[in-house]
PDB file of C-alpha atoms and ligand atoms in Angstrom:
ATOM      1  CA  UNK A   1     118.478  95.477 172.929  1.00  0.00           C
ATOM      2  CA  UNK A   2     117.572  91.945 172.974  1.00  0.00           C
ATOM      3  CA  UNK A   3     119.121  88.475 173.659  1.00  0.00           C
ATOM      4  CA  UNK A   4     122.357  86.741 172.403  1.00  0.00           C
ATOM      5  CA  UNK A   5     123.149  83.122 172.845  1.00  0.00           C
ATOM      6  CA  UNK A   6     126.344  81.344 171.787  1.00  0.00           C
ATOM      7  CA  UNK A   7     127.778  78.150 172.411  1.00  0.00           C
ATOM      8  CA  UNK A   8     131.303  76.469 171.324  1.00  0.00           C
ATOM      9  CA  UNK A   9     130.800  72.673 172.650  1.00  0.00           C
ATOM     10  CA  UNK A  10     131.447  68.726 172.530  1.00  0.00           C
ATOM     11  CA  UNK A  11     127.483  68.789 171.174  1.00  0.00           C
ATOM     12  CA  UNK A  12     125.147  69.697 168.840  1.00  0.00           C
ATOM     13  CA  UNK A  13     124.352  72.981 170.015  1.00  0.00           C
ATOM     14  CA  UNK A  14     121.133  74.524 167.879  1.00  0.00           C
ATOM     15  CA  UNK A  15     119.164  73.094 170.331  1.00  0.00           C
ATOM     16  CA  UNK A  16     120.904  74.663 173.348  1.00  0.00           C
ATOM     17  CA  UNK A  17     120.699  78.178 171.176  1.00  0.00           C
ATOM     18  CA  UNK A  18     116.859  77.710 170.998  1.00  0.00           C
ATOM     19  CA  UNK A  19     116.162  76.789 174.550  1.00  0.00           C
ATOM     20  CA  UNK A  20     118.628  79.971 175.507  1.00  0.00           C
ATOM     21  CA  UNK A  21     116.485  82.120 173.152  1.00  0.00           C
ATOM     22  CA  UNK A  22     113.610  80.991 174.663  1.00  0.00           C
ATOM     23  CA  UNK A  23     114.633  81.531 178.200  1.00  0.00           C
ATOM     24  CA  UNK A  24     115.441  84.821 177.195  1.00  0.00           C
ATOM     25  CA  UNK A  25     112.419  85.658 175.570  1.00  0.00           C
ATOM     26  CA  UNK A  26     110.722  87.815 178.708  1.00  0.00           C
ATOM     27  CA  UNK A  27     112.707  90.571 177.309  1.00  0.00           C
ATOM     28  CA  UNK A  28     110.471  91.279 174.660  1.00  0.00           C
ATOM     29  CA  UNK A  29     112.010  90.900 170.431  1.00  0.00           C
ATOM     30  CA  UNK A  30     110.708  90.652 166.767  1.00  0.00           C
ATOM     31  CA  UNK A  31     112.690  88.331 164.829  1.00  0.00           C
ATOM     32  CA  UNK A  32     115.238  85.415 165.834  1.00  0.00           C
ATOM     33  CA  UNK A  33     117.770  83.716 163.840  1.00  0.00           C
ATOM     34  CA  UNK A  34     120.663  81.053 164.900  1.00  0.00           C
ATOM     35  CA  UNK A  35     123.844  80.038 162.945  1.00  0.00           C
ATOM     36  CA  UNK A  36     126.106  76.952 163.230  1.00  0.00           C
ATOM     37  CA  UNK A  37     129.261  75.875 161.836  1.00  0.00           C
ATOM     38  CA  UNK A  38     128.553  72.232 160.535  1.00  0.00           C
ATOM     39  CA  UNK A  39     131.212  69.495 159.959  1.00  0.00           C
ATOM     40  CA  UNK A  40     132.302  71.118 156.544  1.00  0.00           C
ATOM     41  CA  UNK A  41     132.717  74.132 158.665  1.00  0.00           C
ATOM     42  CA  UNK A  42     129.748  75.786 156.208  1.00  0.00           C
ATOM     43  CA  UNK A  43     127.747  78.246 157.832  1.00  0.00           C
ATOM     44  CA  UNK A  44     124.615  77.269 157.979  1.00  0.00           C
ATOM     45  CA  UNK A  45     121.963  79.967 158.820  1.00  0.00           C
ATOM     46  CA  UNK A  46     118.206  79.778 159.954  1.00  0.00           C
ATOM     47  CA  UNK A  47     116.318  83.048 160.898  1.00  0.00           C
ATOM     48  CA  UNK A  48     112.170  84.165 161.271  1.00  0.00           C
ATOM     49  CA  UNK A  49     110.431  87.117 162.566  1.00  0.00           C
ATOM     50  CA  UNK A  50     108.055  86.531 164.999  1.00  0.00           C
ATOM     51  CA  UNK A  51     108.488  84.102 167.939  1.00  0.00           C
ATOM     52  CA  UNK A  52     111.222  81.650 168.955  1.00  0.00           C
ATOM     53  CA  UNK A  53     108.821  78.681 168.559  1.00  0.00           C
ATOM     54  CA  UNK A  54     108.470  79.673 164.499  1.00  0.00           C
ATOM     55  CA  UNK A  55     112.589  79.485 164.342  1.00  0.00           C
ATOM     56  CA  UNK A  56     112.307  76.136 165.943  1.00  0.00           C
ATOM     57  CA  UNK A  57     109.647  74.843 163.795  1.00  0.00           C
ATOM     58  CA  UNK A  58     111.786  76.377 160.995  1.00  0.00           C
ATOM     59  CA  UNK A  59     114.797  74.211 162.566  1.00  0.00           C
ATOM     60  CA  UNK A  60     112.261  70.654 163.033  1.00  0.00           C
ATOM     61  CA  UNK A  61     112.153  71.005 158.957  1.00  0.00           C
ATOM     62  CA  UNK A  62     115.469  71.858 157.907  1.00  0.00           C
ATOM     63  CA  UNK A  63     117.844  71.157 161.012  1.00  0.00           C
ATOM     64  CA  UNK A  64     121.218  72.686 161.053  1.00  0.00           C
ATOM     65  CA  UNK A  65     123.761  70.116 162.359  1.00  0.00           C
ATOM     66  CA  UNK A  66     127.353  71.294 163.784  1.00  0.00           C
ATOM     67  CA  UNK A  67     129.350  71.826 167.267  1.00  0.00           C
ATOM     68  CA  UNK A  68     129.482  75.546 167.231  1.00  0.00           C
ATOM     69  CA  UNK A  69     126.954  78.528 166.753  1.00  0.00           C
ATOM     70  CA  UNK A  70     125.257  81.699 168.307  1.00  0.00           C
ATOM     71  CA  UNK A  71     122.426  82.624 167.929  1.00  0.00           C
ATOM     72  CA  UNK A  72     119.688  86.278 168.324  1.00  0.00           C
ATOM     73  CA  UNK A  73     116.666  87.695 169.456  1.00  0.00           C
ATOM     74  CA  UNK A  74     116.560  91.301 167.787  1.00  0.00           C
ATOM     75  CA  UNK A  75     114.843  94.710 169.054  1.00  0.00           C
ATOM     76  CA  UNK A  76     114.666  96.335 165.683  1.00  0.00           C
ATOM     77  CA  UNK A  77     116.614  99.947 166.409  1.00  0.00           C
ATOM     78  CA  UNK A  78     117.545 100.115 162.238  1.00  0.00           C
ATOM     79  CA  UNK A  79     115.576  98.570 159.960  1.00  0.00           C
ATOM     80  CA  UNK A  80     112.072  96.948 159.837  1.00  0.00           C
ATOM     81  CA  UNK A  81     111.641  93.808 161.896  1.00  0.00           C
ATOM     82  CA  UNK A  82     112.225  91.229 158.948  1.00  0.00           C
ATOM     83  CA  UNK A  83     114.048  87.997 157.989  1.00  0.00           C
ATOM     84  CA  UNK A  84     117.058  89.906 155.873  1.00  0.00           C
ATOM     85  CA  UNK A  85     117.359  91.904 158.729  1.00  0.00           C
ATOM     86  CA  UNK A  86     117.162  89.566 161.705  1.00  0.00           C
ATOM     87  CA  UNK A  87     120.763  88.269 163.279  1.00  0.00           C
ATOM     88  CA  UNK A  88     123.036  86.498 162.476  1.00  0.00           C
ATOM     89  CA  UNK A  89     125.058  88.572 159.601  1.00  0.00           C
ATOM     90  CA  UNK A  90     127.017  87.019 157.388  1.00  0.00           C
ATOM     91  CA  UNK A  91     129.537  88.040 154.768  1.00  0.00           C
ATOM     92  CA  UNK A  92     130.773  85.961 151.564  1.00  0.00           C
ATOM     93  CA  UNK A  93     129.582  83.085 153.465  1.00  0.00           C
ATOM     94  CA  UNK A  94     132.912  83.506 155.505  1.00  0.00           C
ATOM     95  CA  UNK A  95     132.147  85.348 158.837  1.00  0.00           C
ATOM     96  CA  UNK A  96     128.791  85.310 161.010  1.00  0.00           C
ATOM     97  CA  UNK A  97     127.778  88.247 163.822  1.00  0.00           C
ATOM     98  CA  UNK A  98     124.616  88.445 166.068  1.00  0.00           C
ATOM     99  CA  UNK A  99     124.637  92.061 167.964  1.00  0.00           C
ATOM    100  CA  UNK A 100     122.802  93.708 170.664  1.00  0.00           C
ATOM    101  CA  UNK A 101     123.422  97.806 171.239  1.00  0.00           C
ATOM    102  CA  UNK A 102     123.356 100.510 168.401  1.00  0.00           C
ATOM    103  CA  UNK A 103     126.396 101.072 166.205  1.00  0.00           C
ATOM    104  CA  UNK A 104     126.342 104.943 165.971  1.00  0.00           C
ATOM    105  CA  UNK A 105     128.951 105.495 163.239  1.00  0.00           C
ATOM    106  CA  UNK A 106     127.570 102.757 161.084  1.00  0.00           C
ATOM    107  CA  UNK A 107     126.869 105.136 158.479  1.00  0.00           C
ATOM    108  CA  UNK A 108     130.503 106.289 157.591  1.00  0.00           C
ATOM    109  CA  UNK A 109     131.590 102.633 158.127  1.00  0.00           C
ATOM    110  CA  UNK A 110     128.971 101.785 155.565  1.00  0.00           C
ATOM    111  CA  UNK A 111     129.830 103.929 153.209  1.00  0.00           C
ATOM    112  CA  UNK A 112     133.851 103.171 153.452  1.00  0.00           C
ATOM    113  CA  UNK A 113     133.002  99.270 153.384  1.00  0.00           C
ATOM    114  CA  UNK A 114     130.706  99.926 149.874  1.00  0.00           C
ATOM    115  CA  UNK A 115     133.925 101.499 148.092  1.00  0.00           C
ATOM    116  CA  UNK A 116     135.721  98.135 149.310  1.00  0.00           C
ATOM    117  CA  UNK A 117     133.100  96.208 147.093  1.00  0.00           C
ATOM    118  CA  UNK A 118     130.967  95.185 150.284  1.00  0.00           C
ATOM    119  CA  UNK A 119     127.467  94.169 149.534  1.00  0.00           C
ATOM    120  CA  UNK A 120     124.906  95.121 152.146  1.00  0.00           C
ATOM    121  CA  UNK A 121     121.705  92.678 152.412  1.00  0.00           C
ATOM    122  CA  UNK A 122     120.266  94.692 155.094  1.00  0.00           C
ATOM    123  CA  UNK A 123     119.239  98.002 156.846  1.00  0.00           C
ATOM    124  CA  UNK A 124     120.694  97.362 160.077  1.00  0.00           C
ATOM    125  CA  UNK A 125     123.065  99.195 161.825  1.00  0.00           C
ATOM    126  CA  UNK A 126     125.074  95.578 162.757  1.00  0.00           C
ATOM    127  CA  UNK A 127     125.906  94.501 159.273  1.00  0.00           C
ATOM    128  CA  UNK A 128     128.877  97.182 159.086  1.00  0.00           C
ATOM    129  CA  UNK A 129     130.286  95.030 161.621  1.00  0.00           C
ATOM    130  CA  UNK A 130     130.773  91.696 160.001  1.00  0.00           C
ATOM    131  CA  UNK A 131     132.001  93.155 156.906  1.00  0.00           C
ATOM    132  CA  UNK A 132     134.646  94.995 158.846  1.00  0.00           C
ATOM    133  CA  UNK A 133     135.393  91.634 160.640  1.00  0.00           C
ATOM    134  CA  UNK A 134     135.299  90.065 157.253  1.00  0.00           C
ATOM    135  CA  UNK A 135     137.782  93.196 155.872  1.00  0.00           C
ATOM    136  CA  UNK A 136     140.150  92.856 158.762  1.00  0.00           C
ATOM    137  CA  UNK A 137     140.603  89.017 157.685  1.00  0.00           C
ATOM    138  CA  UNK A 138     141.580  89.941 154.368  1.00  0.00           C
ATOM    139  CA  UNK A 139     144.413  91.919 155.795  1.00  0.00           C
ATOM    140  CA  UNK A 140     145.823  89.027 157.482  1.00  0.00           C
ATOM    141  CA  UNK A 141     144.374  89.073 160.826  1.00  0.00           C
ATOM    142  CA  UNK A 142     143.176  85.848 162.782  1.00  0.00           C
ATOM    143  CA  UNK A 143     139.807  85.628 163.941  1.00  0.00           C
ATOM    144  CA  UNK A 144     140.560  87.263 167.606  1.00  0.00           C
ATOM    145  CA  UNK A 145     142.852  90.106 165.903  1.00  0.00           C
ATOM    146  CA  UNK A 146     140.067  90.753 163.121  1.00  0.00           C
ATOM    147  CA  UNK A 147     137.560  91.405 166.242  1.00  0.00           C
ATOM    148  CA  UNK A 148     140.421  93.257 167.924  1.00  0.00           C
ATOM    149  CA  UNK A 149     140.464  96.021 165.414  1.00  0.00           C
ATOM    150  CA  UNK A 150     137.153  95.912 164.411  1.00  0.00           C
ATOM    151  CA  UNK A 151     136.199  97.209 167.914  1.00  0.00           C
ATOM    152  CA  UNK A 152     138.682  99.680 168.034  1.00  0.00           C
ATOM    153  CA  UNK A 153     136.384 100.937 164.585  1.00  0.00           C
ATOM    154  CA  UNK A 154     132.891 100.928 166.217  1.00  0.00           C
ATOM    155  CA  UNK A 155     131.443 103.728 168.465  1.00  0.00           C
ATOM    156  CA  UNK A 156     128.282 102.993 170.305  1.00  0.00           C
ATOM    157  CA  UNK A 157     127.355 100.396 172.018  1.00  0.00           C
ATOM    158  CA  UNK A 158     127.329  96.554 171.618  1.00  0.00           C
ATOM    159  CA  UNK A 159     127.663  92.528 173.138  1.00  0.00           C
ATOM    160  CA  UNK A 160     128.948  90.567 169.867  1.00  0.00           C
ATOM    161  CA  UNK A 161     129.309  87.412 169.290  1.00  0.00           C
ATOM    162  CA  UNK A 162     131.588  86.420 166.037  1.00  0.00           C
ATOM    163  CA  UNK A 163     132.155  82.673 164.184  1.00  0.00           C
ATOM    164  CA  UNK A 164     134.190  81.964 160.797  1.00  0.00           C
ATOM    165  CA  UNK A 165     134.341  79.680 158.673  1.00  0.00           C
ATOM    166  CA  UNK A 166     138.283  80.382 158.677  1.00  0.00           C
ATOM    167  CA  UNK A 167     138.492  79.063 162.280  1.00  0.00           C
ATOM    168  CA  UNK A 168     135.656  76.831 163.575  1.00  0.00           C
ATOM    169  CA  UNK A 169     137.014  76.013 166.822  1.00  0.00           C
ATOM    170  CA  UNK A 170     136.737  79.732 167.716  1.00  0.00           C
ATOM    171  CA  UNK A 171     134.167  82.046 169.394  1.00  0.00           C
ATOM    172  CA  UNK A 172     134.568  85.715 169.874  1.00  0.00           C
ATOM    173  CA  UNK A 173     132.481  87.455 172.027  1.00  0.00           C
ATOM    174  CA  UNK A 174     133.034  91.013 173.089  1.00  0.00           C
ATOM    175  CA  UNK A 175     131.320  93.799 174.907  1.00  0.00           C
ATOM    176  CA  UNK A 176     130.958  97.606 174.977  1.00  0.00           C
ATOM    177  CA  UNK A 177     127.764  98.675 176.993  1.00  0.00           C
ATOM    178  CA  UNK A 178     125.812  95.536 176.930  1.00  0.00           C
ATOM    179  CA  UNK A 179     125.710  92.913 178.459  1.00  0.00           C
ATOM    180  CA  UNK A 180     127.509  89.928 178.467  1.00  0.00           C
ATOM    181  CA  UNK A 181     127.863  86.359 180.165  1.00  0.00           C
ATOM    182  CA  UNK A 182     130.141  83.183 180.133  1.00  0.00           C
ATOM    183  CA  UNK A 183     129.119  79.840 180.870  1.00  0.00           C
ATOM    184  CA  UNK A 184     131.920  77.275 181.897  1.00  0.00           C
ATOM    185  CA  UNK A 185     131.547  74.070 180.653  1.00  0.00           C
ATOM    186  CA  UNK A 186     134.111  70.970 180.702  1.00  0.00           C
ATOM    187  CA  UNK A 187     135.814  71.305 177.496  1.00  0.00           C
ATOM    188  CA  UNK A 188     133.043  73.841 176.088  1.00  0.00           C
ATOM    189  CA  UNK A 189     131.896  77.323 176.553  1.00  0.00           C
ATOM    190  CA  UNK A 190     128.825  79.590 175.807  1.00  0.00           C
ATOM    191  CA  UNK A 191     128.018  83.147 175.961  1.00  0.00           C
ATOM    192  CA  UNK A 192     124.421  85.197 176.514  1.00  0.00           C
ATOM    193  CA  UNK A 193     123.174  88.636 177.699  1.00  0.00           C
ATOM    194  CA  UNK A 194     122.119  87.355 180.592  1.00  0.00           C
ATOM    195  CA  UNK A 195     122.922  84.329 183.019  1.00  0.00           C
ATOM    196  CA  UNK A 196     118.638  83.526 182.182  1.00  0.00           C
ATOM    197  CA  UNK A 197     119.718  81.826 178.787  1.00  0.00           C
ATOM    198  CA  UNK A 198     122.236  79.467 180.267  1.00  0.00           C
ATOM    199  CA  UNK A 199     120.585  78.635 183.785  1.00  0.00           C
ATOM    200  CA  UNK A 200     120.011  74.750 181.850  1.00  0.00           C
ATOM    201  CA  UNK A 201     123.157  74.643 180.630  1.00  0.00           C
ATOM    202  CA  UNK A 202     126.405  75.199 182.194  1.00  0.00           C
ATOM    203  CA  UNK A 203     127.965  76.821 185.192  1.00  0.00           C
ATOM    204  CA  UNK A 204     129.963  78.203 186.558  1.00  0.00           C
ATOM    205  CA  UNK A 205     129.829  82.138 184.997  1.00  0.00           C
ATOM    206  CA  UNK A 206     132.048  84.520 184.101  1.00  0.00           C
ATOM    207  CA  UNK A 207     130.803  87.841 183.777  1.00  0.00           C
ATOM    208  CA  UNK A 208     132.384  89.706 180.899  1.00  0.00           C
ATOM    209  CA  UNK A 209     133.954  93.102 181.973  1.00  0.00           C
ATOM    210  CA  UNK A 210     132.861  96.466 180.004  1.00  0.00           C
ATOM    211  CA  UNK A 211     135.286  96.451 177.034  1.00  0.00           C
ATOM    212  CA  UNK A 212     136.581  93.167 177.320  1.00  0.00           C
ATOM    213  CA  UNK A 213     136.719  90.773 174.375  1.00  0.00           C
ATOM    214  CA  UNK A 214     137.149  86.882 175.025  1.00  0.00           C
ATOM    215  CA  UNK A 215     138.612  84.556 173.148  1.00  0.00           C
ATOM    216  CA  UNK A 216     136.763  80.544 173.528  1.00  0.00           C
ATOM    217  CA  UNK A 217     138.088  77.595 172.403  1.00  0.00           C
ATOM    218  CA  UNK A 218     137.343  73.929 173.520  1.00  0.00           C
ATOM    219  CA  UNK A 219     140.792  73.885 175.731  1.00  0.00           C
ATOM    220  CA  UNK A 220     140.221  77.477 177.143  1.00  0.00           C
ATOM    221  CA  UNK A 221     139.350  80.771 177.314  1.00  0.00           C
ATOM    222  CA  UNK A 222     140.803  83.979 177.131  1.00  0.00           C
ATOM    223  CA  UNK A 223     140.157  87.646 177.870  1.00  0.00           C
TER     224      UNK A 223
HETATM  225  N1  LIG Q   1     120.796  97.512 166.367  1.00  0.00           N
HETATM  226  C1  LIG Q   1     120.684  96.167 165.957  1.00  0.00           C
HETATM  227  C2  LIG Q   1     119.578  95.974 164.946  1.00  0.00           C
HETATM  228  O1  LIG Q   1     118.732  96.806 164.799  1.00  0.00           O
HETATM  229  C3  LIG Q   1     120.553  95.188 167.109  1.00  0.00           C
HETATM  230  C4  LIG Q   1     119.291  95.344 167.906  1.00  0.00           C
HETATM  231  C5  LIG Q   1     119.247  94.452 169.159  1.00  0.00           C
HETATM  232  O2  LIG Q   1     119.963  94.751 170.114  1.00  0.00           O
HETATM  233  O3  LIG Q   1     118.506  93.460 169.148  1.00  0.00           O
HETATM  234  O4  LIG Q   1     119.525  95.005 164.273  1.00  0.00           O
END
C-alpha cells in the first residue's frame, strides 16, 4: 500500500501531485503515474516505474496542463511493477482511478465486467474498479452515485480516488481500510494517504472516516 495524491483546485495542479508524491515517497513504491483533466476536460495520463523524479522528467517533456487530477505511488500486490500496470486506470478514456489496498473479489468482478465487453489493459487487482465506475455511469448514475455503488461491489480493502471526464469539477475519494486525508483549501480541495503529501499545500485537514466517501467540488465538500 503506497501513496495517493489528489487535488481539485483554482491551479495547475501536476505539479502539486508530484511534490505530494515525492513527500510521500519514504514509504517505499515501484511505479508512479498522475492524471489531469485539461481544459477540454481530456484525460490526460503520464505514468513510469521507477522513481518520482523519472515521472517528473517524463512531465518536463510532455507536461499535462489542467485544474484537476490525482495522482499514485504503487506497491505492486497484482501484477508486475510496470507502466500498464502503474495507477491511474482509465476506461474508454471516460473515467480515471488511482488505488491503494487489495481488491479481494476482483476476480469474479473481472470476469462479470469481460461479458459486459470490458477490456482489461492490466493485471492489477484495481482495474475492476474503474470499469465498474465506468459501468455504473452507463446506467445513469452521476459521478458520486457511480462510486456509491461501486463500493457497495468491492470487498477488501482500499483509499480511491475517482475523476471523469463526464464531470470535471468533481473528485471522489473514498475509503475502506486505508488511509485517507483532506486538505482544505479556499475554493479547492486535495486528498492523500497521509497528511506528509499535503504539509506544502493546504490546511486545514479533514481526516476521512473508515467507510466514508466524499464528494469535492470547488464550492464544497461533502461526506
Ligand atoms: N493492489 C493495487 C495494485 O497492485 C494497489 C497497490 C497499492 O496500494 O499501491 O496495483
Amino acid at each position: 500500500m503506497c501513496g495517493i495524491v489528489g487535488a481539485i483546485a483554482q491551479r495547475e495542479v501536476a505539479p502539486i501531485l508530484l511534490e505530494g508524491l515525492k513527500r510521500l515517497e519514504y514509504r517505499g513504491y515501484d511505479s508512479a503515474g498522475l492524471v489531469v483533466l485539461n481544459e477540454s476536460a481530456e484525460l490526460e495520463r503520464i505514468r513510469t516505474t521507477g522513481k518520482v523524479v523519472q515521472l517528473a522528467n517524463a512531465y518536463d517533456r510532455q507536461p499535462v496542463i489542467g485544474k484537476t487530477g490525482i495522482a499514485h505511488t504503487r506497491w505492486a500486490t497484482h501484477g508486475k511493477p510496470s507502466e500498464s500496470n502503474a495507477h491511474p486506470h482509465i476506461c474508454r478514456n471516460k473515467v480515471a482511478v488511482v488505488h491503494n489496498g487489495i481488491i479481494e473479489n476482483h476476480q469474479t468482478l473481472r470476469e462479470q465486467q469481460s461479458k459486459l465487453g470490458f477490456t482489461f489493459t492490466s493485471d492489477t487487482d484495481t482495474e475492476v474498479v474503474v470499469h465498474q465506475v465506468c459501468h455504473q455511469l452507463d446506467q445513469g448514475d452521476n459521478l458520486l452515485q457511480a462510486v456509491q455503488h461501486t463500493c457497495q461491489d468491492l470487498e477488501g480493502a482500499y483509499a480511491l480516488g475517482v475523476v471523469s471526464a463526464t464531470e470535471p469539477d468533481r473528485l471522489i475519494a473514498a475509503r475502506r481500510g486505508s488511509p485517507l486525508v483532506i486538505g482544505v483549501g479556499i475554493g479547492e480541495y486535495f486528498i492523500a494517504s497521509y497528511v506528509a503529501g499535503l504539509l506544502p499545500v493546504t490546511q486545514p485537514f479533514v481526516f476521512v472516516e473508515d467507510c466514508d466517501i466524499a464528494d469535492l467540488t470547488r464550492v464544497g465538500m461533502l461526506i
